[in-house]
Amino acid sequence: MLETFYISETYFTLEEIKNFKEKFGYEIKEIDYTSATGEIDFSEKEEKEFLLSKGYPKILARFFA
């Protein structure tokens, strides 16, 4: 079953959240994605760094390639 998840600000500092909005023009918490495997763990450095550098989670990278 597919579920829709919205990214929480839990694993991000206030500065990261502010910088993200300035760089990409939208809030981290506005991003959603659908997955059958569950929610992305942004406490993992690789997942967090990808989101902060690209503006979308790795699970969505196939749509932006």
CSV table of C-alpha atoms in Angstrom, one decimal:
chain,number,residue,atom,x,y,z
A,1,MET,CA,0.0,0.0,0.0
A,2,LEU,CA,1.3,3.4,-0.9
A,3,GLU,CA,1.3,6.2,1.7
A,4,THR,CA,1.9,9.9,1.4
A,5,PHE,CA,4.4,11.5,3.8
A,6,TYR,CA,5.2,15.1,4.4
A,7,ILE,CA,8.7,16.0,5.5
A,8,SER,CA,8.9,17.1,9.1
A,9,GLU,CA,11.3,19.9,10.2
A,10,THR,CA,12.4,17.6,13.2
A,11,TYR,CA,15.8,16.8,11.9
A,12,PHE,CA,16.7,20.2,10.6
A,13,THR,CA,18.1,23.3,12.4
A,14,LEU,CA,16.3,26.6,12.2
A,15,GLU,CA,19.2,27.9,10.0
A,16,GLU,CA,18.9,24.9,7.6
A,17,ILE,CA,15.2,25.5,7.3
A,18,LYS,CA,15.7,29.2,6.6
A,19,ASN,CA,18.5,28.6,4.1
A,20,PHE,CA,16.4,25.9,2.3
A,21,LYS,CA,13.5,28.4,1.9
A,22,GLU,CA,15.9,31.1,0.6
A,23,LYS,CA,17.6,28.7,-1.8
A,24,PHE,CA,14.5,26.9,-3.2
A,25,GLY,CA,11.6,29.3,-2.5
A,26,TYR,CA,9.5,26.8,-0.5
A,27,GLU,CA,9.4,25.3,3.0
A,28,ILE,CA,10.8,21.8,3.7
A,29,LYS,CA,7.5,20.9,5.3
A,30,GLU,CA,5.7,21.6,2.0
A,31,ILE,CA,7.4,18.6,0.3
A,32,ASP,CA,5.5,15.4,0.1
A,33,TYR,CA,6.3,12.0,-1.4
A,34,THR,CA,4.5,8.7,-1.8
A,35,SER,CA,6.2,5.5,-0.7
A,36,ALA,CA,5.4,1.8,-0.1
A,37,THR,CA,8.5,1.4,2.1
A,38,GLY,CA,7.8,4.2,4.6
A,39,GLU,CA,9.1,7.5,5.8
A,40,ILE,CA,12.6,8.8,4.9
A,41,ASP,CA,14.9,9.1,7.9
A,42,PHE,CA,16.5,12.5,7.7
A,43,SER,CA,18.7,11.9,10.7
A,44,GLU,CA,20.8,9.9,8.1
A,45,LYS,CA,23.4,12.3,6.8
A,46,GLU,CA,23.2,11.2,3.2
A,47,GLU,CA,19.4,11.7,3.0
A,48,LYS,CA,19.6,15.1,4.7
A,49,GLU,CA,22.5,16.4,2.6
A,50,PHE,CA,20.8,15.3,-0.6
A,51,LEU,CA,17.6,17.2,0.3
A,52,LEU,CA,19.5,20.3,1.3
A,53,SER,CA,21.6,20.4,-1.8
A,54,LYS,CA,18.9,19.4,-4.4
A,55,GLY,CA,15.7,20.7,-2.9
A,56,TYR,CA,13.9,17.3,-3.1
A,57,PRO,CA,14.4,13.9,-1.4
A,58,LYS,CA,16.4,11.1,-3.1
A,59,ILE,CA,13.2,9.1,-3.5
A,60,LEU,CA,12.0,11.7,-6.0
A,61,ALA,CA,15.4,12.0,-7.9
A,62,ARG,CA,14.2,9.8,-10.7
A,63,PHE,CA,11.6,12.4,-11.6
A,64,PHE,CA,14.2,15.2,-11.8
A,65,ALA,CA,17.1,13.4,-13.6
